[in-house]
mmCIF file of C-alpha atoms in Angstrom:
data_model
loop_
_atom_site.group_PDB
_atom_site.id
_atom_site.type_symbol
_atom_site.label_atom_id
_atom_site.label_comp_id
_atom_site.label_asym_id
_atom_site.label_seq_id
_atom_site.Cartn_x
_atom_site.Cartn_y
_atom_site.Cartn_z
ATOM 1 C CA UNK A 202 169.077 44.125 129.534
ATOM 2 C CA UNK A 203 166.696 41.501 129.193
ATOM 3 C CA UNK A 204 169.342 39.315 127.066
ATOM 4 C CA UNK A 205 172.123 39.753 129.610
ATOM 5 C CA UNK A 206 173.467 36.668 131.364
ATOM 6 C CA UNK A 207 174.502 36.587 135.426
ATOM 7 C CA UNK A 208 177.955 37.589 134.692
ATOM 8 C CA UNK A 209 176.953 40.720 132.495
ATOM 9 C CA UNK A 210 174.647 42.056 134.756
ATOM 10 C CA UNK A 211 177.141 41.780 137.333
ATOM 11 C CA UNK A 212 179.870 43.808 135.313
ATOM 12 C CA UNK A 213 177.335 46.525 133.922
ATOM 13 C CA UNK A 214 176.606 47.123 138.202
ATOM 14 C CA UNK A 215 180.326 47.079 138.291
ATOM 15 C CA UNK A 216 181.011 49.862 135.880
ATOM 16 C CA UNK A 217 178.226 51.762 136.670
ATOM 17 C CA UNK A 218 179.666 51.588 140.637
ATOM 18 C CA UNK A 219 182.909 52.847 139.427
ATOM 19 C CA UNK A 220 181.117 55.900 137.515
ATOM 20 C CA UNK A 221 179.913 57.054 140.701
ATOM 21 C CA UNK A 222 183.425 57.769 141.946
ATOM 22 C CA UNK A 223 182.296 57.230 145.894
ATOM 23 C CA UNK A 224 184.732 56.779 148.564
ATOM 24 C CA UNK A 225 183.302 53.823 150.124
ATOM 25 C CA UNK A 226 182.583 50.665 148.233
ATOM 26 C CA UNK A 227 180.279 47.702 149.465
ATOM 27 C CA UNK A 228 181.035 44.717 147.073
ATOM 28 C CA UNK A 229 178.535 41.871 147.900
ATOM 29 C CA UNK A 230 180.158 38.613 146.368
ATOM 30 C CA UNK A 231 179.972 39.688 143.008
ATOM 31 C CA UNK A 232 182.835 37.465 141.687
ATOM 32 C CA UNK A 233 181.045 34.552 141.942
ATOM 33 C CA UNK A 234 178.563 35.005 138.383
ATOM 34 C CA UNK A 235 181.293 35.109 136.122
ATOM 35 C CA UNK A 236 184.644 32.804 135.222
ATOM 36 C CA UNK A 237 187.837 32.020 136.463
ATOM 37 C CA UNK A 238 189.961 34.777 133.932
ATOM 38 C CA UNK A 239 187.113 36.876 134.572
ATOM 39 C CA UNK A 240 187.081 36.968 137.806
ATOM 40 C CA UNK A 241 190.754 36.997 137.995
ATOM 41 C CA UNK A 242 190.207 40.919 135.868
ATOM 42 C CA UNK A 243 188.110 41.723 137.367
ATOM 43 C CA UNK A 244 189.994 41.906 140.875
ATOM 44 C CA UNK A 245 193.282 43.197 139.254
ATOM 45 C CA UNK A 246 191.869 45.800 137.187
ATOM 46 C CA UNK A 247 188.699 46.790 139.154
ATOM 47 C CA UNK A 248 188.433 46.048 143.134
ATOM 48 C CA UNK A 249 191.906 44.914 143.604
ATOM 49 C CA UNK A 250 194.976 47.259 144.888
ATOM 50 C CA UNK A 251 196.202 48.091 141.085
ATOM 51 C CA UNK A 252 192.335 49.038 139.814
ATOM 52 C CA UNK A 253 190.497 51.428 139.487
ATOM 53 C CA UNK A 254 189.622 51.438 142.975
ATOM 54 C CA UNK A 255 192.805 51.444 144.607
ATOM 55 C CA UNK A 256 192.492 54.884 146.169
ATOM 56 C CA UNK A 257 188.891 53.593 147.792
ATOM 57 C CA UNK A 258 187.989 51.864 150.320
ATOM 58 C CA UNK A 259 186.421 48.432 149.233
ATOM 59 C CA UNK A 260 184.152 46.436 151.848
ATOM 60 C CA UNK A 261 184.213 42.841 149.717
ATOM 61 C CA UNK A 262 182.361 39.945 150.335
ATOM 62 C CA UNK A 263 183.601 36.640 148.689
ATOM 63 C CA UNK A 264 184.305 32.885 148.459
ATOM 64 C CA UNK A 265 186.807 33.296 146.075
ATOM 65 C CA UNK A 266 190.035 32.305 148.243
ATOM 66 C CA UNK A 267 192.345 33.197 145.378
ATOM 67 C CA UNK A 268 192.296 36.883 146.203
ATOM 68 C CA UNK A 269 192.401 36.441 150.146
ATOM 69 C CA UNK A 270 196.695 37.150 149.874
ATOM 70 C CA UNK A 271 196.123 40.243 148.095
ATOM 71 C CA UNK A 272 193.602 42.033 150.376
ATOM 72 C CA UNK A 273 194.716 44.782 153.362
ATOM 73 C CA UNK A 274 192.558 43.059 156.007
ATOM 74 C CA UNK A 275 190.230 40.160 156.412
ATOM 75 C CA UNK A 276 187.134 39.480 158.388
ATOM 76 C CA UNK A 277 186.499 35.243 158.696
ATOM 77 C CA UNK A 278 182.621 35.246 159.595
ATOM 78 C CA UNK A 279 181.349 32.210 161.667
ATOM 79 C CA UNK A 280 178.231 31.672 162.374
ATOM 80 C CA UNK A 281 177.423 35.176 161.737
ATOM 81 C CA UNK A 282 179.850 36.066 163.721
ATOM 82 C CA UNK A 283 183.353 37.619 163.060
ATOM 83 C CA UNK A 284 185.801 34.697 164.077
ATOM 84 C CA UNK A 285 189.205 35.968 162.828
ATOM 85 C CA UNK A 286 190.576 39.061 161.983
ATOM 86 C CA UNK A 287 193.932 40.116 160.074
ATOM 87 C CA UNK A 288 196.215 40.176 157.514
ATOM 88 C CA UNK A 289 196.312 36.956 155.622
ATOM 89 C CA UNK A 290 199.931 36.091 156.940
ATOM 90 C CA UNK A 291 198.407 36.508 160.180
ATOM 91 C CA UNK A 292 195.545 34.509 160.131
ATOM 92 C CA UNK A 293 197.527 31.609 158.760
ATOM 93 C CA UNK A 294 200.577 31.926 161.632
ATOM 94 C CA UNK A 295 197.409 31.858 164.142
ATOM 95 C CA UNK A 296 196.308 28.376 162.891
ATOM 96 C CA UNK A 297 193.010 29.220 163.956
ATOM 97 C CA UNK A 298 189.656 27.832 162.063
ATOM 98 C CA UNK A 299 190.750 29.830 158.938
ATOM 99 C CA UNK A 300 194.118 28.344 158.840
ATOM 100 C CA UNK A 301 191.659 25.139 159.281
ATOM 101 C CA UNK A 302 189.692 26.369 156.147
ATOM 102 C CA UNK A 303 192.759 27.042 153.735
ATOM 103 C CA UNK A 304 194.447 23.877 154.394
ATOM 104 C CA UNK A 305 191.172 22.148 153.297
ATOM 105 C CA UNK A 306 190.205 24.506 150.381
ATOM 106 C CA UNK A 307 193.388 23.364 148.951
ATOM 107 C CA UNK A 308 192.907 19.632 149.331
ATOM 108 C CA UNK A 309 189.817 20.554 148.054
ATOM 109 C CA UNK A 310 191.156 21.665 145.296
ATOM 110 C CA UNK A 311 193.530 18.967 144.645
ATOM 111 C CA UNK A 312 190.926 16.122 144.616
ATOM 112 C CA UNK A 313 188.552 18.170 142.257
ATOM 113 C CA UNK A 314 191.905 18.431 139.750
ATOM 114 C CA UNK A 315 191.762 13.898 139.790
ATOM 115 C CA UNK A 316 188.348 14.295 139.445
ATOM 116 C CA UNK A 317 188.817 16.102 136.294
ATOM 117 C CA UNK A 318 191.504 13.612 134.789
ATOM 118 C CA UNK A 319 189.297 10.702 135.634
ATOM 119 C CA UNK A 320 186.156 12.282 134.433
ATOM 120 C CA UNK A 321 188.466 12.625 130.822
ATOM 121 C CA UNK A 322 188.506 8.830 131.006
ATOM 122 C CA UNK A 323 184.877 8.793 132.171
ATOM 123 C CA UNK A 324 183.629 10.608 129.300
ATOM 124 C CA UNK A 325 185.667 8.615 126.652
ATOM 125 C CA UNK A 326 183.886 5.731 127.607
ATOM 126 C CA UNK A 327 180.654 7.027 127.198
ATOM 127 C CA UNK A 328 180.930 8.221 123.822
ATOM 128 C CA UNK A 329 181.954 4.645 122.907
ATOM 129 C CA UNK A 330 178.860 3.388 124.783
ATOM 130 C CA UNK A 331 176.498 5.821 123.212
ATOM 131 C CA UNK A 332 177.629 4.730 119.789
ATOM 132 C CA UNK A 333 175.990 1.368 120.973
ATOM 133 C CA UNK A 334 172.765 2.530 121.934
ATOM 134 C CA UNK A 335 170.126 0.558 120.580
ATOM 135 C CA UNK A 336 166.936 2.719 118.287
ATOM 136 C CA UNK A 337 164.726 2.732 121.358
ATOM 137 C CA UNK A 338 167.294 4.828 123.343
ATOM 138 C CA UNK A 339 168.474 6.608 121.031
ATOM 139 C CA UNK A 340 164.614 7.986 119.913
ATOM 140 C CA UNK A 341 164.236 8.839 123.821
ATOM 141 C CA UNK A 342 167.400 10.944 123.564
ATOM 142 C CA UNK A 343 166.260 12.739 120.391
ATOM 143 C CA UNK A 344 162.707 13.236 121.978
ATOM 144 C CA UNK A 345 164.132 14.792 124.641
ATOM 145 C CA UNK A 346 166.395 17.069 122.690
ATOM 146 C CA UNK A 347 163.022 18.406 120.468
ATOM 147 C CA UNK A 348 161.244 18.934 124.148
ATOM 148 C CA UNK A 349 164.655 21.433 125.038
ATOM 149 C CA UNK A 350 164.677 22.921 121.992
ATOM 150 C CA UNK A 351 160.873 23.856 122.150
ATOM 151 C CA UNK A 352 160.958 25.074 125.222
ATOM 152 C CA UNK A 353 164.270 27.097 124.030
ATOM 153 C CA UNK A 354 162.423 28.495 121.133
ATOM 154 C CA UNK A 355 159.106 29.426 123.390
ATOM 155 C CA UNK A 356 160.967 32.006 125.344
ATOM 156 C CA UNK A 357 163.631 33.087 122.666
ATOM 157 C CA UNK A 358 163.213 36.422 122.131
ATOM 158 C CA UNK A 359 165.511 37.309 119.492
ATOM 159 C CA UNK A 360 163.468 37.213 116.407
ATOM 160 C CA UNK A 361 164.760 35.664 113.150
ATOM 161 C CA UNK A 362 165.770 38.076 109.976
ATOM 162 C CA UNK A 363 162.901 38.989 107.487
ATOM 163 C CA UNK A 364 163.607 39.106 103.792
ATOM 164 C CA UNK A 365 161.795 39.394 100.519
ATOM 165 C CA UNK A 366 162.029 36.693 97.838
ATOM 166 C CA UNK A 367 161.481 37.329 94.030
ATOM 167 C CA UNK A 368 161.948 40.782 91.989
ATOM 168 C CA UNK A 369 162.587 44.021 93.574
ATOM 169 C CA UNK A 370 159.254 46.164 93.514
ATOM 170 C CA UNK A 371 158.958 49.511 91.889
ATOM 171 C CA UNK A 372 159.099 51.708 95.156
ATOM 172 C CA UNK A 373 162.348 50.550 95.991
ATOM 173 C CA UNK A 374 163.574 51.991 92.728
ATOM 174 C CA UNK A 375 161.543 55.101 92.852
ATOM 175 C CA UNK A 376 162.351 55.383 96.483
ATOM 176 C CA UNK A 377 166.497 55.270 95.889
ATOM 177 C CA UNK A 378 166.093 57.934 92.772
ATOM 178 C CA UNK A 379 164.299 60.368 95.429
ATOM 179 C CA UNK A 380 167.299 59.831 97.791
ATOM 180 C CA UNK A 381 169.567 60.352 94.637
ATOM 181 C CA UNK A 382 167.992 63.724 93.913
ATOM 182 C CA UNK A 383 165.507 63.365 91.313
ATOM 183 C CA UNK A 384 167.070 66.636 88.814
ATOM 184 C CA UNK A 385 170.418 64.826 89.349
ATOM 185 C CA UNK A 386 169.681 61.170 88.691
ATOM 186 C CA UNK A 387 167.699 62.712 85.002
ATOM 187 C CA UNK A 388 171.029 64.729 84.430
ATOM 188 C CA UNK A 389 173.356 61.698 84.725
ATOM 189 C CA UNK A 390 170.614 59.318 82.403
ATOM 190 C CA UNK A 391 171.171 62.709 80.147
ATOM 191 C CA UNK A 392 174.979 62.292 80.184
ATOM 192 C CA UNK A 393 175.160 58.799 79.766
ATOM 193 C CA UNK A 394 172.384 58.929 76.754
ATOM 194 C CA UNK A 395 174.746 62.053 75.432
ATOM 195 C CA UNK A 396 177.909 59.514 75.705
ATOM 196 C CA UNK A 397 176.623 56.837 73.532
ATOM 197 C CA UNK A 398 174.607 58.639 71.195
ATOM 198 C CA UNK A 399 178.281 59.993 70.489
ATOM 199 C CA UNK A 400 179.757 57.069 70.391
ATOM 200 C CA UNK A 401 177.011 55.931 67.592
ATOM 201 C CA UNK A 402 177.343 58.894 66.049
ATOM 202 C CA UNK A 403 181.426 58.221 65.512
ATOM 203 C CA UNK A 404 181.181 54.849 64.646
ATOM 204 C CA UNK A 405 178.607 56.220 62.107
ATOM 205 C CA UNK A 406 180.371 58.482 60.350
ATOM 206 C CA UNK A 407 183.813 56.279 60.475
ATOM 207 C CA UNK A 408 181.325 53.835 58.597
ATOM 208 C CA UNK A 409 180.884 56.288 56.528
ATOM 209 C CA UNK A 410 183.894 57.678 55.630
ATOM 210 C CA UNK A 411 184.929 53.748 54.711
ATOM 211 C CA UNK A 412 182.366 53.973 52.063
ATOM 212 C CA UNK A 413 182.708 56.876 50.446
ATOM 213 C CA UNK A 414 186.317 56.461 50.472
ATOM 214 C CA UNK A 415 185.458 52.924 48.861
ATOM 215 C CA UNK A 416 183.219 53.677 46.610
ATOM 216 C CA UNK A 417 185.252 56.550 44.586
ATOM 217 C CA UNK A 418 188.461 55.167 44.582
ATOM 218 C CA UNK A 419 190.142 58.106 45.372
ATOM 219 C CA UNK A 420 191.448 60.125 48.682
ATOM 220 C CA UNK A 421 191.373 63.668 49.000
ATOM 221 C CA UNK A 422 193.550 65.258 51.433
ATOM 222 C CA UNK A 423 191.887 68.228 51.964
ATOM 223 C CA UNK A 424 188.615 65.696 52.711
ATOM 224 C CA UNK A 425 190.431 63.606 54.972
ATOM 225 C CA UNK A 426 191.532 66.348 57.397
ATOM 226 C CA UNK A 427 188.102 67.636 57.469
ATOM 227 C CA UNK A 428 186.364 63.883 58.276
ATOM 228 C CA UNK A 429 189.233 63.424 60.827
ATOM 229 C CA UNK A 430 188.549 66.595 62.548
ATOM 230 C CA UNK A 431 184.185 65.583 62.658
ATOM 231 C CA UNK A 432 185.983 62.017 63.727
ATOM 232 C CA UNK A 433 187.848 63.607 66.822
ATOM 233 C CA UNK A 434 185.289 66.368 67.925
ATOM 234 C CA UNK A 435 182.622 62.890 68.308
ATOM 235 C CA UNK A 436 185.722 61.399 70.449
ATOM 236 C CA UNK A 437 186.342 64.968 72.425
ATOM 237 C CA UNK A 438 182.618 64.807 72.959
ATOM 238 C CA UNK A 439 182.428 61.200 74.363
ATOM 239 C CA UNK A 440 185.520 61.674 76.644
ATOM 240 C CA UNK A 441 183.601 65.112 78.045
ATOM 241 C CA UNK A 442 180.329 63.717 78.448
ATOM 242 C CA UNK A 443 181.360 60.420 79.860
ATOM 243 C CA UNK A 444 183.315 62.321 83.190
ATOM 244 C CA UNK A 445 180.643 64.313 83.428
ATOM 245 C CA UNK A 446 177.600 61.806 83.291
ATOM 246 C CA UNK A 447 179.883 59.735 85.540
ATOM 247 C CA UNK A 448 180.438 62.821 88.346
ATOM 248 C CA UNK A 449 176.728 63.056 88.561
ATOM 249 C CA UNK A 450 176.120 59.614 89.072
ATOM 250 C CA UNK A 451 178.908 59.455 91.837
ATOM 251 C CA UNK A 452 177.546 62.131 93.365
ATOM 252 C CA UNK A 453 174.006 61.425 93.159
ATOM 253 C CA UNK A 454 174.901 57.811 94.814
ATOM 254 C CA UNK A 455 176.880 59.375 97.544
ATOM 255 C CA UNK A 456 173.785 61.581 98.235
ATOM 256 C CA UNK A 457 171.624 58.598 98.373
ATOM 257 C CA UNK A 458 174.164 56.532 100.912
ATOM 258 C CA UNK A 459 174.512 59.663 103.251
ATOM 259 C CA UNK A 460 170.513 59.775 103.726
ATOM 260 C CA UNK A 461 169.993 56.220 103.972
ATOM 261 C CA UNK A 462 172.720 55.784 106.184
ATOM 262 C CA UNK A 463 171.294 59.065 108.586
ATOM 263 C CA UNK A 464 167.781 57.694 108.268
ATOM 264 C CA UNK A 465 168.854 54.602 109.938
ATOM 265 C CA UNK A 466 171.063 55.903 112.616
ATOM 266 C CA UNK A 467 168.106 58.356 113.748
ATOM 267 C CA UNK A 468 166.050 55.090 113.798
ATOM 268 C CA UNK A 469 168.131 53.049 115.627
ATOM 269 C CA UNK A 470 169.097 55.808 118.273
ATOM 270 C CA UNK A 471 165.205 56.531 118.905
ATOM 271 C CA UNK A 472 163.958 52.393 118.680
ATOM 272 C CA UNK A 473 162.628 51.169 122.427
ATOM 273 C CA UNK A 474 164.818 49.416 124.368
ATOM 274 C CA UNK A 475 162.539 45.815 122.908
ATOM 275 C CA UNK A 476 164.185 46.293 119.826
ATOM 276 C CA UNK A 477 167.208 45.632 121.055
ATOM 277 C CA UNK A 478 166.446 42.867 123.089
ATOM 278 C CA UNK A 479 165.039 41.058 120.083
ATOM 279 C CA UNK A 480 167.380 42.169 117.612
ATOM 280 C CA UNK A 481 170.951 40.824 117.699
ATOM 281 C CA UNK A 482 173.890 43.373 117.221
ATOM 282 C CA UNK A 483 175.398 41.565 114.961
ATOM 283 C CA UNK A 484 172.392 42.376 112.272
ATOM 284 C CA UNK A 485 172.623 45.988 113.364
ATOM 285 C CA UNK A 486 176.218 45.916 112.894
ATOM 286 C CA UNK A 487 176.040 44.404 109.384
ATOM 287 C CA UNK A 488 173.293 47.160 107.823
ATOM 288 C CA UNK A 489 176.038 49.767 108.780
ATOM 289 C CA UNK A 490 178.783 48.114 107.362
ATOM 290 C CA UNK A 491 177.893 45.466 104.427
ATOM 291 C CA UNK A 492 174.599 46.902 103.281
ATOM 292 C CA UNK A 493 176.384 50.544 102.841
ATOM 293 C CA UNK A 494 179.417 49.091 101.358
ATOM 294 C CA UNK A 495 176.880 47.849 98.696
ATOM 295 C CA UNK A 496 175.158 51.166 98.419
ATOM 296 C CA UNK A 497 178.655 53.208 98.527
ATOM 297 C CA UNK A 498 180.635 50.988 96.273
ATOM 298 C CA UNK A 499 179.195 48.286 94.342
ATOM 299 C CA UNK A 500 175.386 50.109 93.232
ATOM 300 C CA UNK A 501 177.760 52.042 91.366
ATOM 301 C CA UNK A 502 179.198 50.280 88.915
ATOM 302 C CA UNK A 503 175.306 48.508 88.551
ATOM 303 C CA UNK A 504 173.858 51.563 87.599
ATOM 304 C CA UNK A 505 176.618 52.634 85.479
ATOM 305 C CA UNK A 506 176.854 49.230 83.813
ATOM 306 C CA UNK A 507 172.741 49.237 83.761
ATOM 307 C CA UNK A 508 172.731 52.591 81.983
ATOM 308 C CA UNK A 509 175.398 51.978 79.253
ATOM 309 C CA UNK A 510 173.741 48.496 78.494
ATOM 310 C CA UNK A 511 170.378 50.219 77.988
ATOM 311 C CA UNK A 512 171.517 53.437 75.309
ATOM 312 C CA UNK A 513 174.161 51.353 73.446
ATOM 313 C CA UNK A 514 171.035 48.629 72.525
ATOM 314 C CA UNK A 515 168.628 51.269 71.971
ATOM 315 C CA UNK A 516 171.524 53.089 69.742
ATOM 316 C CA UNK A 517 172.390 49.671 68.282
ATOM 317 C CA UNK A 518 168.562 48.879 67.303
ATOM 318 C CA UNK A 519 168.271 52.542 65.848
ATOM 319 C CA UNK A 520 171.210 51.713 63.782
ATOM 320 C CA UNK A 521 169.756 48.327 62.524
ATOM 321 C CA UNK A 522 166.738 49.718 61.905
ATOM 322 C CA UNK A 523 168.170 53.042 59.512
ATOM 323 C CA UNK A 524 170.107 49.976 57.457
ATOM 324 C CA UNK A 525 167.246 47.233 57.547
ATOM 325 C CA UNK A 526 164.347 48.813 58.317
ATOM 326 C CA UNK A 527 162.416 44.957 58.017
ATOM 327 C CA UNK A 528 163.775 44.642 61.487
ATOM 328 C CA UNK A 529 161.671 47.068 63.458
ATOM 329 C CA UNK A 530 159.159 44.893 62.834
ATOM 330 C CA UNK A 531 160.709 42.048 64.282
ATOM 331 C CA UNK A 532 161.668 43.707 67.183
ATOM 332 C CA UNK A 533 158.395 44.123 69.014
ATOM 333 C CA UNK A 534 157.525 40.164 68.993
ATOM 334 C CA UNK A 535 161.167 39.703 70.039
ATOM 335 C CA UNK A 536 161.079 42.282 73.125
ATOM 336 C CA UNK A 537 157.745 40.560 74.254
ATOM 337 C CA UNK A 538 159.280 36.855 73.986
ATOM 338 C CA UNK A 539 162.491 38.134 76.220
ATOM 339 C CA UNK A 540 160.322 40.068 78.450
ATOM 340 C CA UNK A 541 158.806 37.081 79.360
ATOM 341 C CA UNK A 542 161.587 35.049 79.605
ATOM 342 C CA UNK A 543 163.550 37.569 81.675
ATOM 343 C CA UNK A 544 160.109 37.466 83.827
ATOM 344 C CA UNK A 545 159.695 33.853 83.861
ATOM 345 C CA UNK A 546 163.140 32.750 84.918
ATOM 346 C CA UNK A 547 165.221 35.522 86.749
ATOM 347 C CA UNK A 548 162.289 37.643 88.187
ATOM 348 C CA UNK A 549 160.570 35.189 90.066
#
């Protein structure tokens, strides 16, 4: 509660009164820490005779003249002394010393109301003569704005948001694939290695059959039904082993959200009462709902994208390399030179 302003304290004592369910209340002035519609909410909703506490009797001291005509009975204290007593009808037909007291409050009021129009005006002008402020006053202004704001930041105790810069270490992988379930995250790479090696291996033998086809000339019917049958079972295959590696990634990733999203609800609910004071709930807030919308939804698609990417060019390099074999040996200089790039201008 270290963060809380006037007014907030005021309405967590509040609520916390109204838990107690007593029959007595004693309200000591506490409309006067928070605004006008609060205040104005506060009475109708809380203290006042449509509240919560309507059924209780409410002892409430206040300046606040605005809910005087709703009130069963009031005491005007002078001196430390009770001075009137009554309805507020009453008191005003007496024209007694709080008769005195309304009829000023409200000329009061009424002057502070042409203060406010003229202070429009007032304020106008002095924009207009800031703008011609000469250097020297306007460095004293900003030299007295730096002196706030250092002071400002010496007792701030919210702390400002950590974060890592430059490529994602290691554990963090490691760490995610234990959350995923180590067995299932290897039976997924397993299904998705299983989908494009079929894949390859139908584009392979439609290759083939092109060739052979080409090369004699001729087509044999009892041939072609045979190839087209190899031709659909690699199809068959692919459509199987693609749901199936992708069920075991979408499971494994909704594994991985549930624990990460339980490990940090057990560490919020047991963190000391500092953390909250110098952590705003608006950073809480967003590592339960943006951060897991990334981890339910959009690491996904990554991984899935990641893992297709990664067989098809290892398929596509084994293919290369069974038709030009010359270009295994090109392949290790040109691995190193993108490694290096990759490192050199998106890793760091």
């Amino acid at each position: 509660g270290v963060n809380l302003s006037g007014g907030q304290k005021l309405r967590v004592n509040l609520a916390q009164a109204v838990y107690q369910d007593k029959d007595v209340y004693l309200l000591d002035d506490p409309l006067s820490a928070v605004d006008v519609h609060v205040r104005k909410s506060l009475f109708n909703d809380v203290i006042g005779n449509n509240g919560l506490l309507k059924n209780k009797t409410r002892i409430l001291v206040t300046h606040d003249t605005s809910v005087l005509p709703d009130v069963d009975l009031i005491v005007s204290m002078k001196d430390g002394k009770i001075d009137e007593m009554g309805s507020y009808n009453e008191l005003l037909d007496k024209k007694g010393s709080f008769a005195s007291f309304m009829e000023e409050h409200s000329t009061h009021k009424t002057s502070e109301v042409e203060n406010e129009i003229l202070s429009i005006s007032r304020l106008n002008s002095r924009d207009s003569a800031k703008s011609e402020l000469g250097d020297g006053d306007q460095l004293l202004l900003n030299a007295e704005k730096c002196a706030d704001d250092e002071v400002e930041e010496k007792y701030r105790l919210t702390e400002d948001e950590r974060m890592e810069i430059g490529g994602v270490h290691r554990f963090v992988y490691f760490n995610y694939v234990k959350r995923m379930g180590i067995p299932l995250f290897i039976a997924s790479v397993i299904g998705f290695m299983a989908y494009v090696s079929f894949e390859a291996g139908g584009n392979i033998w439609l290759s083939k059959w092109s060739s052979d086809a080409f090369k004699n000339g001729t087509l044999n019917s009892s041939q072609t039904i045979w190839r087209l049958s190899i031709y659909g079972t690699f199809g068959l295959a692919q459509v199987i082993t693609s749901i199936l590696a992708g069920f075991l990634l979408v499971s494994g990733v909704a594994i991985a959200s549930e624990r990460y999203h339980r490990f940090m609800l057990d560490s919020v609910l047991k963190s000391p009462m500092s953390f909250f004071d110098s952590t705003p709930v608006g950073r809480i807030i967003n590592r339960f709902t943006t951060d897991m919308e990334i981890l339910d939804n959009q690491l996904y698609y990554q991984m899935e994208g990641w893992l297709n990417y990664i067989f098809s060019a290892i398929a596509s390099f084994v293919i290369i390399g069974m038709n030009v074999p010359i270009f295994l040996a090109c392949l290790l200089p040109l691995g190193l030179l993108y490694y290096l790039v990759l490192v050199r201008f998106f890793l760091l």
